[in-house]
Short mmCIF file of N, CA, C and O in Angstrom, two decimals:
data_model
loop_
_atom_site.label_atom_id
_atom_site.label_comp_id
_atom_site.label_asym_id
_atom_site.label_seq_id
_atom_site.Cartn_x
_atom_site.Cartn_y
_atom_site.Cartn_z
N MET A 1202 13.80 -35.24 -54.97
CA MET A 1202 13.18 -35.38 -53.66
C MET A 1202 13.73 -34.32 -52.71
O MET A 1202 14.91 -34.02 -52.71
N GLY A 1203 12.86 -33.75 -51.88
CA GLY A 1203 13.27 -32.68 -50.98
C GLY A 1203 13.96 -33.20 -49.73
O GLY A 1203 14.34 -34.36 -49.65
N GLU A 1204 14.11 -32.30 -48.77
CA GLU A 1204 14.74 -32.68 -47.51
C GLU A 1204 13.83 -33.59 -46.70
O GLU A 1204 12.61 -33.57 -46.86
N LEU A 1205 14.43 -34.35 -45.82
CA LEU A 1205 13.68 -35.25 -44.94
C LEU A 1205 12.95 -34.45 -43.87
O LEU A 1205 13.45 -33.45 -43.38
N THR A 1206 11.78 -34.95 -43.47
CA THR A 1206 11.07 -34.35 -42.34
C THR A 1206 11.78 -34.73 -41.05
O THR A 1206 12.61 -35.65 -41.03
N THR A 1207 11.44 -34.07 -39.98
CA THR A 1207 12.03 -34.39 -38.67
C THR A 1207 11.76 -35.84 -38.31
O THR A 1207 12.65 -36.56 -37.86
N ARG A 1208 10.54 -36.29 -38.55
CA ARG A 1208 10.17 -37.67 -38.22
C ARG A 1208 10.99 -38.66 -39.05
O ARG A 1208 11.44 -39.69 -38.55
N GLU A 1209 11.19 -38.36 -40.33
CA GLU A 1209 11.98 -39.24 -41.19
C GLU A 1209 13.44 -39.27 -40.75
O GLU A 1209 14.08 -40.32 -40.78
N ARG A 1210 13.96 -38.13 -40.29
CA ARG A 1210 15.35 -38.08 -39.80
C ARG A 1210 15.51 -38.94 -38.54
O ARG A 1210 16.48 -39.68 -38.40
N ILE A 1211 14.53 -38.85 -37.62
CA ILE A 1211 14.57 -39.67 -36.40
C ILE A 1211 14.49 -41.14 -36.77
O ILE A 1211 15.24 -41.97 -36.25
N GLN A 1212 13.58 -41.47 -37.67
CA GLN A 1212 13.40 -42.86 -38.09
C GLN A 1212 14.68 -43.41 -38.72
O GLN A 1212 15.13 -44.51 -38.39
N LEU A 1213 15.31 -42.65 -39.60
CA LEU A 1213 16.55 -43.07 -40.24
C LEU A 1213 17.66 -43.25 -39.20
O LEU A 1213 18.42 -44.22 -39.25
N LEU A 1214 17.74 -42.33 -38.25
CA LEU A 1214 18.75 -42.40 -37.20
C LEU A 1214 18.58 -43.66 -36.35
O LEU A 1214 19.54 -44.39 -36.09
N LEU A 1215 17.34 -43.97 -35.96
CA LEU A 1215 17.09 -45.13 -35.11
C LEU A 1215 17.26 -46.44 -35.88
O LEU A 1215 17.62 -47.46 -35.30
N LYS A 1216 17.01 -46.42 -37.19
CA LYS A 1216 17.22 -47.62 -38.01
C LYS A 1216 18.71 -47.91 -38.19
O LYS A 1216 19.11 -49.07 -38.25
N SER A 1217 19.51 -46.87 -38.31
CA SER A 1217 20.94 -47.07 -38.59
C SER A 1217 21.79 -47.20 -37.33
O SER A 1217 22.98 -47.52 -37.41
N ALA A 1218 21.19 -46.98 -36.16
CA ALA A 1218 21.95 -47.03 -34.90
C ALA A 1218 22.35 -48.47 -34.57
O ALA A 1218 21.62 -49.41 -34.83
N ASP A 1219 23.54 -48.61 -33.99
CA ASP A 1219 24.04 -49.91 -33.56
C ASP A 1219 23.56 -50.27 -32.16
O ASP A 1219 23.67 -51.42 -31.75
N PHE A 1220 23.07 -49.27 -31.42
CA PHE A 1220 22.63 -49.49 -30.04
C PHE A 1220 21.48 -48.53 -29.75
O PHE A 1220 21.31 -47.54 -30.47
N PRO A 1221 20.67 -48.81 -28.72
CA PRO A 1221 19.53 -47.94 -28.38
C PRO A 1221 19.98 -46.51 -28.06
O PRO A 1221 21.04 -46.30 -27.47
N ILE A 1222 19.15 -45.54 -28.46
CA ILE A 1222 19.48 -44.12 -28.31
C ILE A 1222 18.41 -43.43 -27.47
O ILE A 1222 17.21 -43.67 -27.65
N SER A 1223 18.83 -42.54 -26.58
CA SER A 1223 17.89 -41.78 -25.74
C SER A 1223 17.39 -40.54 -26.48
O SER A 1223 17.96 -40.12 -27.49
N ALA A 1224 16.34 -39.93 -25.97
CA ALA A 1224 15.76 -38.73 -26.57
C ALA A 1224 16.77 -37.59 -26.58
O ALA A 1224 16.85 -36.83 -27.55
N LYS A 1225 17.57 -37.45 -25.53
CA LYS A 1225 18.57 -36.37 -25.49
C LYS A 1225 19.64 -36.57 -26.56
O LYS A 1225 20.11 -35.61 -27.17
N GLU A 1226 20.02 -37.82 -26.81
CA GLU A 1226 20.99 -38.10 -27.87
C GLU A 1226 20.37 -37.79 -29.24
O GLU A 1226 21.05 -37.24 -30.11
N ILE A 1227 19.09 -38.12 -29.40
CA ILE A 1227 18.39 -37.81 -30.65
C ILE A 1227 18.33 -36.29 -30.84
O ILE A 1227 18.56 -35.79 -31.95
N MET A 1228 18.07 -35.55 -29.77
CA MET A 1228 18.05 -34.09 -29.84
C MET A 1228 19.39 -33.55 -30.34
O MET A 1228 19.43 -32.69 -31.23
N ALA A 1229 20.47 -34.07 -29.79
CA ALA A 1229 21.80 -33.59 -30.16
C ALA A 1229 22.13 -33.91 -31.62
O ALA A 1229 22.77 -33.11 -32.30
N LEU A 1230 21.67 -35.05 -32.10
CA LEU A 1230 22.00 -35.48 -33.46
C LEU A 1230 21.08 -34.88 -34.53
O LEU A 1230 21.46 -34.86 -35.71
N THR A 1231 19.90 -34.42 -34.15
CA THR A 1231 18.95 -33.91 -35.14
C THR A 1231 18.70 -32.41 -35.02
O THR A 1231 18.08 -31.83 -35.90
N GLY A 1232 19.12 -31.80 -33.91
CA GLY A 1232 18.89 -30.37 -33.73
C GLY A 1232 17.54 -30.02 -33.15
O GLY A 1232 17.16 -28.85 -33.09
N ILE A 1233 16.78 -31.01 -32.69
CA ILE A 1233 15.49 -30.75 -32.06
C ILE A 1233 15.75 -30.08 -30.72
O ILE A 1233 16.67 -30.45 -30.00
N LYS A 1234 14.92 -29.09 -30.38
CA LYS A 1234 15.17 -28.28 -29.17
C LYS A 1234 14.50 -28.82 -27.90
O LYS A 1234 14.98 -28.60 -26.81
N ARG A 1235 13.35 -29.51 -28.04
CA ARG A 1235 12.61 -29.97 -26.86
C ARG A 1235 12.57 -31.48 -26.80
O ARG A 1235 12.21 -32.15 -27.77
N GLU A 1236 12.86 -32.03 -25.63
CA GLU A 1236 12.85 -33.48 -25.42
C GLU A 1236 11.45 -34.06 -25.66
O GLU A 1236 11.31 -35.12 -26.27
N GLN A 1237 10.41 -33.36 -25.22
CA GLN A 1237 9.05 -33.85 -25.39
C GLN A 1237 8.69 -33.99 -26.87
O GLN A 1237 7.96 -34.89 -27.25
N GLU A 1238 9.24 -33.12 -27.71
CA GLU A 1238 8.99 -33.22 -29.15
C GLU A 1238 9.53 -34.53 -29.72
O GLU A 1238 8.89 -35.17 -30.55
N VAL A 1239 10.70 -34.95 -29.24
CA VAL A 1239 11.28 -36.23 -29.68
C VAL A 1239 10.35 -37.37 -29.29
O VAL A 1239 10.07 -38.25 -30.11
N TYR A 1240 9.85 -37.36 -28.06
CA TYR A 1240 8.95 -38.42 -27.60
C TYR A 1240 7.67 -38.46 -28.44
O TYR A 1240 7.17 -39.54 -28.75
N GLU A 1241 7.12 -37.31 -28.80
CA GLU A 1241 5.93 -37.26 -29.64
C GLU A 1241 6.20 -37.87 -31.01
O GLU A 1241 5.39 -38.64 -31.53
N HIS A 1242 7.33 -37.52 -31.61
CA HIS A 1242 7.68 -38.08 -32.91
C HIS A 1242 7.83 -39.59 -32.83
O HIS A 1242 7.34 -40.32 -33.69
N ILE A 1243 8.50 -40.08 -31.80
CA ILE A 1243 8.70 -41.52 -31.65
C ILE A 1243 7.36 -42.24 -31.48
O ILE A 1243 7.14 -43.30 -32.05
N TYR A 1244 6.46 -41.65 -30.73
CA TYR A 1244 5.13 -42.22 -30.55
C TYR A 1244 4.43 -42.39 -31.90
O TYR A 1244 3.87 -43.45 -32.21
N HIS A 1245 4.47 -41.37 -32.74
CA HIS A 1245 3.81 -41.43 -34.04
C HIS A 1245 4.53 -42.35 -35.02
O HIS A 1245 3.89 -43.03 -35.83
N ILE A 1246 5.85 -42.42 -34.91
CA ILE A 1246 6.62 -43.37 -35.73
C ILE A 1246 6.19 -44.80 -35.36
O ILE A 1246 5.98 -45.64 -36.23
N ALA A 1247 6.04 -45.06 -34.07
CA ALA A 1247 5.63 -46.39 -33.61
C ALA A 1247 4.22 -46.74 -34.10
O ALA A 1247 3.96 -47.88 -34.47
N LEU A 1248 3.32 -45.76 -34.13
CA LEU A 1248 1.97 -46.01 -34.61
C LEU A 1248 1.97 -46.42 -36.08
O LEU A 1248 1.23 -47.31 -36.49
N SER A 1249 2.80 -45.77 -36.88
CA SER A 1249 2.82 -46.07 -38.32
C SER A 1249 3.70 -47.27 -38.66
O SER A 1249 3.67 -47.75 -39.79
N SER A 1250 4.45 -47.77 -37.70
CA SER A 1250 5.39 -48.86 -37.97
C SER A 1250 4.70 -50.14 -38.42
O SER A 1250 5.24 -50.91 -39.20
N LYS A 1251 3.48 -50.37 -37.94
CA LYS A 1251 2.76 -51.60 -38.30
C LYS A 1251 2.51 -51.67 -39.80
O LYS A 1251 2.58 -52.72 -40.40
N ARG A 1252 2.23 -50.51 -40.42
CA ARG A 1252 1.97 -50.46 -41.86
C ARG A 1252 3.25 -50.44 -42.69
O ARG A 1252 3.22 -50.78 -43.87
N LYS A 1253 4.33 -50.00 -42.09
CA LYS A 1253 5.54 -49.74 -42.88
C LYS A 1253 6.61 -50.82 -42.77
O LYS A 1253 7.69 -50.66 -43.32
N GLY A 1254 6.35 -51.89 -42.04
CA GLY A 1254 7.26 -53.02 -42.03
C GLY A 1254 8.48 -52.92 -41.13
O GLY A 1254 9.50 -53.53 -41.41
N PHE A 1255 8.39 -52.14 -40.07
CA PHE A 1255 9.48 -52.10 -39.10
C PHE A 1255 8.92 -52.10 -37.69
O PHE A 1255 7.72 -51.94 -37.49
N VAL A 1256 9.80 -52.31 -36.72
CA VAL A 1256 9.41 -52.39 -35.31
C VAL A 1256 10.21 -51.35 -34.53
O VAL A 1256 11.43 -51.24 -34.71
N VAL A 1257 9.52 -50.60 -33.66
CA VAL A 1257 10.19 -49.66 -32.77
C VAL A 1257 10.38 -50.37 -31.44
O VAL A 1257 9.41 -50.75 -30.78
N PHE A 1258 11.64 -50.58 -31.06
CA PHE A 1258 11.94 -51.19 -29.76
C PHE A 1258 12.10 -50.07 -28.74
O PHE A 1258 12.84 -49.13 -28.96
N VAL A 1259 11.37 -50.20 -27.63
CA VAL A 1259 11.46 -49.23 -26.54
C VAL A 1259 12.09 -49.93 -25.34
O VAL A 1259 11.56 -50.91 -24.83
N TYR A 1260 13.25 -49.43 -24.95
CA TYR A 1260 13.92 -49.93 -23.74
C TYR A 1260 13.48 -48.99 -22.62
O TYR A 1260 13.84 -47.81 -22.63
N PRO A 1261 12.66 -49.47 -21.68
CA PRO A 1261 12.03 -48.58 -20.71
C PRO A 1261 13.03 -47.87 -19.80
O PRO A 1261 14.17 -48.31 -19.62
N ALA A 1262 12.55 -46.76 -19.25
CA ALA A 1262 13.34 -46.04 -18.24
C ALA A 1262 13.60 -46.97 -17.07
O ALA A 1262 12.83 -47.90 -16.81
N LYS A 1263 14.69 -46.72 -16.37
CA LYS A 1263 15.05 -47.60 -15.25
C LYS A 1263 15.48 -46.76 -14.06
O LYS A 1263 16.25 -45.81 -14.20
N CYS A 1264 14.99 -47.12 -12.89
CA CYS A 1264 15.38 -46.44 -11.66
C CYS A 1264 16.78 -46.92 -11.27
O CYS A 1264 17.02 -48.12 -11.16
N GLU A 1265 17.67 -45.97 -11.08
CA GLU A 1265 19.03 -46.32 -10.70
C GLU A 1265 19.15 -46.64 -9.21
O GLU A 1265 20.14 -47.20 -8.77
N ALA A 1266 18.13 -46.27 -8.43
CA ALA A 1266 18.16 -46.54 -6.99
C ALA A 1266 17.65 -47.94 -6.67
O ALA A 1266 18.31 -48.71 -5.98
N CYS A 1267 16.47 -48.30 -7.19
CA CYS A 1267 15.89 -49.60 -6.85
C CYS A 1267 16.01 -50.63 -7.98
O CYS A 1267 15.73 -51.80 -7.78
N GLY A 1268 16.40 -50.18 -9.18
CA GLY A 1268 16.64 -51.09 -10.29
C GLY A 1268 15.41 -51.50 -11.09
O GLY A 1268 15.52 -52.27 -12.03
N ARG A 1269 14.25 -50.98 -10.73
CA ARG A 1269 13.02 -51.37 -11.45
C ARG A 1269 12.91 -50.63 -12.78
O ARG A 1269 13.31 -49.48 -12.90
N GLU A 1270 12.32 -51.33 -13.76
CA GLU A 1270 12.02 -50.71 -15.04
C GLU A 1270 10.70 -49.96 -14.92
O GLU A 1270 9.78 -50.42 -14.24
N ILE A 1271 10.61 -48.82 -15.60
CA ILE A 1271 9.42 -47.98 -15.52
C ILE A 1271 8.80 -47.91 -16.92
O ILE A 1271 9.31 -47.21 -17.79
N SER A 1272 7.74 -48.67 -17.13
CA SER A 1272 7.07 -48.70 -18.43
C SER A 1272 5.93 -47.71 -18.46
O SER A 1272 5.27 -47.48 -17.45
N MET A 1273 5.69 -47.13 -19.65
CA MET A 1273 4.60 -46.18 -19.82
C MET A 1273 3.89 -46.43 -21.14
O MET A 1273 4.47 -47.00 -22.05
N GLU A 1274 2.65 -45.97 -21.22
CA GLU A 1274 1.89 -46.14 -22.46
C GLU A 1274 2.50 -45.32 -23.59
O GLU A 1274 2.62 -45.78 -24.71
N ARG A 1275 2.84 -44.07 -23.30
CA ARG A 1275 3.46 -43.19 -24.29
C ARG A 1275 4.90 -42.93 -23.86
O ARG A 1275 5.17 -42.78 -22.67
N PRO A 1276 5.80 -42.84 -24.83
CA PRO A 1276 7.20 -42.61 -24.44
C PRO A 1276 7.40 -41.23 -23.81
O PRO A 1276 6.90 -40.23 -24.32
N ARG A 1277 8.07 -41.20 -22.68
CA ARG A 1277 8.47 -39.96 -22.01
C ARG A 1277 9.47 -40.32 -20.93
O ARG A 1277 9.62 -41.49 -20.56
N ARG A 1278 10.15 -39.32 -20.42
CA ARG A 1278 11.10 -39.54 -19.35
C ARG A 1278 10.41 -39.26 -18.02
O ARG A 1278 9.97 -38.13 -17.79
N PRO A 1279 10.32 -40.25 -17.15
CA PRO A 1279 9.69 -40.00 -15.85
C PRO A 1279 10.59 -39.12 -14.98
O PRO A 1279 11.81 -39.20 -15.05
N SER A 1280 9.98 -38.26 -14.19
CA SER A 1280 10.76 -37.37 -13.33
C SER A 1280 11.25 -38.09 -12.08
O SER A 1280 12.27 -37.72 -11.51
N ARG A 1281 10.51 -39.13 -11.68
CA ARG A 1281 10.93 -39.92 -10.51
C ARG A 1281 10.38 -41.33 -10.61
O ARG A 1281 9.44 -41.59 -11.35
N CYS A 1282 10.93 -42.22 -9.84
CA CYS A 1282 10.49 -43.61 -9.83
C CYS A 1282 9.14 -43.71 -9.10
O CYS A 1282 9.02 -43.20 -7.98
N PRO A 1283 8.15 -44.36 -9.70
CA PRO A 1283 6.86 -44.49 -9.02
C PRO A 1283 6.90 -45.47 -7.85
O PRO A 1283 6.00 -45.50 -7.03
N PHE A 1284 7.96 -46.25 -7.75
CA PHE A 1284 8.07 -47.26 -6.70
C PHE A 1284 8.79 -46.72 -5.46
O PHE A 1284 8.27 -46.79 -4.36
N CYS A 1285 10.00 -46.16 -5.66
CA CYS A 1285 10.78 -45.71 -4.50
C CYS A 1285 10.91 -44.18 -4.42
O CYS A 1285 11.52 -43.67 -3.50
N LYS A 1286 10.36 -43.48 -5.41
CA LYS A 1286 10.33 -42.01 -5.46
C LYS A 1286 11.69 -41.36 -5.73
O LYS A 1286 11.83 -40.16 -5.64
N SER A 1287 12.69 -42.16 -6.06
CA SER A 1287 14.00 -41.61 -6.38
C SER A 1287 13.93 -40.80 -7.67
O SER A 1287 13.16 -41.13 -8.58
N GLU A 1288 14.73 -39.75 -7.77
CA GLU A 1288 14.80 -38.96 -8.99
C GLU A 1288 15.95 -39.41 -9.89
O GLU A 1288 16.18 -38.83 -10.94
N ARG A 1289 16.66 -40.44 -9.47
CA ARG A 1289 17.77 -40.98 -10.28
C ARG A 1289 17.21 -42.02 -11.25
O ARG A 1289 17.21 -43.22 -10.96
N VAL A 1290 16.70 -41.54 -12.37
CA VAL A 1290 16.05 -42.40 -13.35
C VAL A 1290 16.75 -42.25 -14.70
O VAL A 1290 16.91 -41.13 -15.19
N SER A 1291 17.20 -43.37 -15.26
CA SER A 1291 17.79 -43.32 -16.59
C SER A 1291 16.66 -43.24 -17.62
O SER A 1291 15.61 -43.85 -17.43
N PRO A 1292 16.85 -42.51 -18.71
CA PRO A 1292 15.76 -42.30 -19.67
C PRO A 1292 15.49 -43.55 -20.51
O PRO A 1292 16.36 -44.42 -20.64
N PRO A 1293 14.30 -43.61 -21.11
CA PRO A 1293 14.04 -44.70 -22.05
C PRO A 1293 14.93 -44.53 -23.29
O PRO A 1293 15.37 -43.41 -23.59
N LYS A 1294 15.19 -45.63 -23.99
CA LYS A 1294 15.99 -45.59 -25.20
C LYS A 1294 15.23 -46.31 -26.31
O LYS A 1294 14.36 -47.13 -26.04
N PHE A 1295 15.60 -46.01 -27.54
CA PHE A 1295 14.83 -46.47 -28.70
C PHE A 1295 15.73 -46.98 -29.80
O PHE A 1295 16.87 -46.55 -29.95
N LEU A 1296 15.16 -47.91 -30.58
CA LEU A 1296 15.87 -48.52 -31.71
C LEU A 1296 14.81 -48.98 -32.69
O LEU A 1296 13.72 -49.39 -32.29
N ILE A 1297 15.11 -48.94 -33.99
CA ILE A 1297 14.18 -49.42 -35.01
C ILE A 1297 14.87 -50.51 -35.81
O ILE A 1297 16.02 -50.35 -36.22
N ARG A 1298 14.14 -51.60 -36.05
CA ARG A 1298 14.63 -52.69 -36.88
C ARG A 1298 13.53 -53.10 -37.84
O ARG A 1298 12.34 -53.01 -37.51
N ASP A 1299 13.92 -53.60 -39.02
CA ASP A 1299 12.94 -54.09 -39.98
C ASP A 1299 12.24 -55.32 -39.43
O ASP A 1299 12.86 -56.13 -38.73
N ARG A 1300 10.98 -55.46 -39.77
CA ARG A 1300 10.18 -56.59 -39.31
C ARG A 1300 10.63 -57.86 -40.05
O ARG A 1300 10.95 -57.80 -41.22
N GLY A 1301 10.62 -58.96 -39.35
CA GLY A 1301 10.87 -60.24 -40.01
C GLY A 1301 12.27 -60.66 -39.91
O GLY A 1301 12.80 -61.59 -40.26
#
């Protein structure tokens, strides 16, 4: 068997993690250069998760100023809070666990 694809490496990393991981941490551990690329991979991993027997947990971004969670349809890091407009936003984090 050959080397793992980028998506398979991310999936393996999130499955073996003891705690939720941010896109920047995934970048550092996998060598991916762009944060948006990590979010795209996670989106596609989540789409295929229904067929493959695992669940992608998304811990939403959170505003550090007003404390609200910022949920989005597709994973990405918001540049500012849509509620109070603060730019102090912690990124979303991700974890994968087997279904059942």
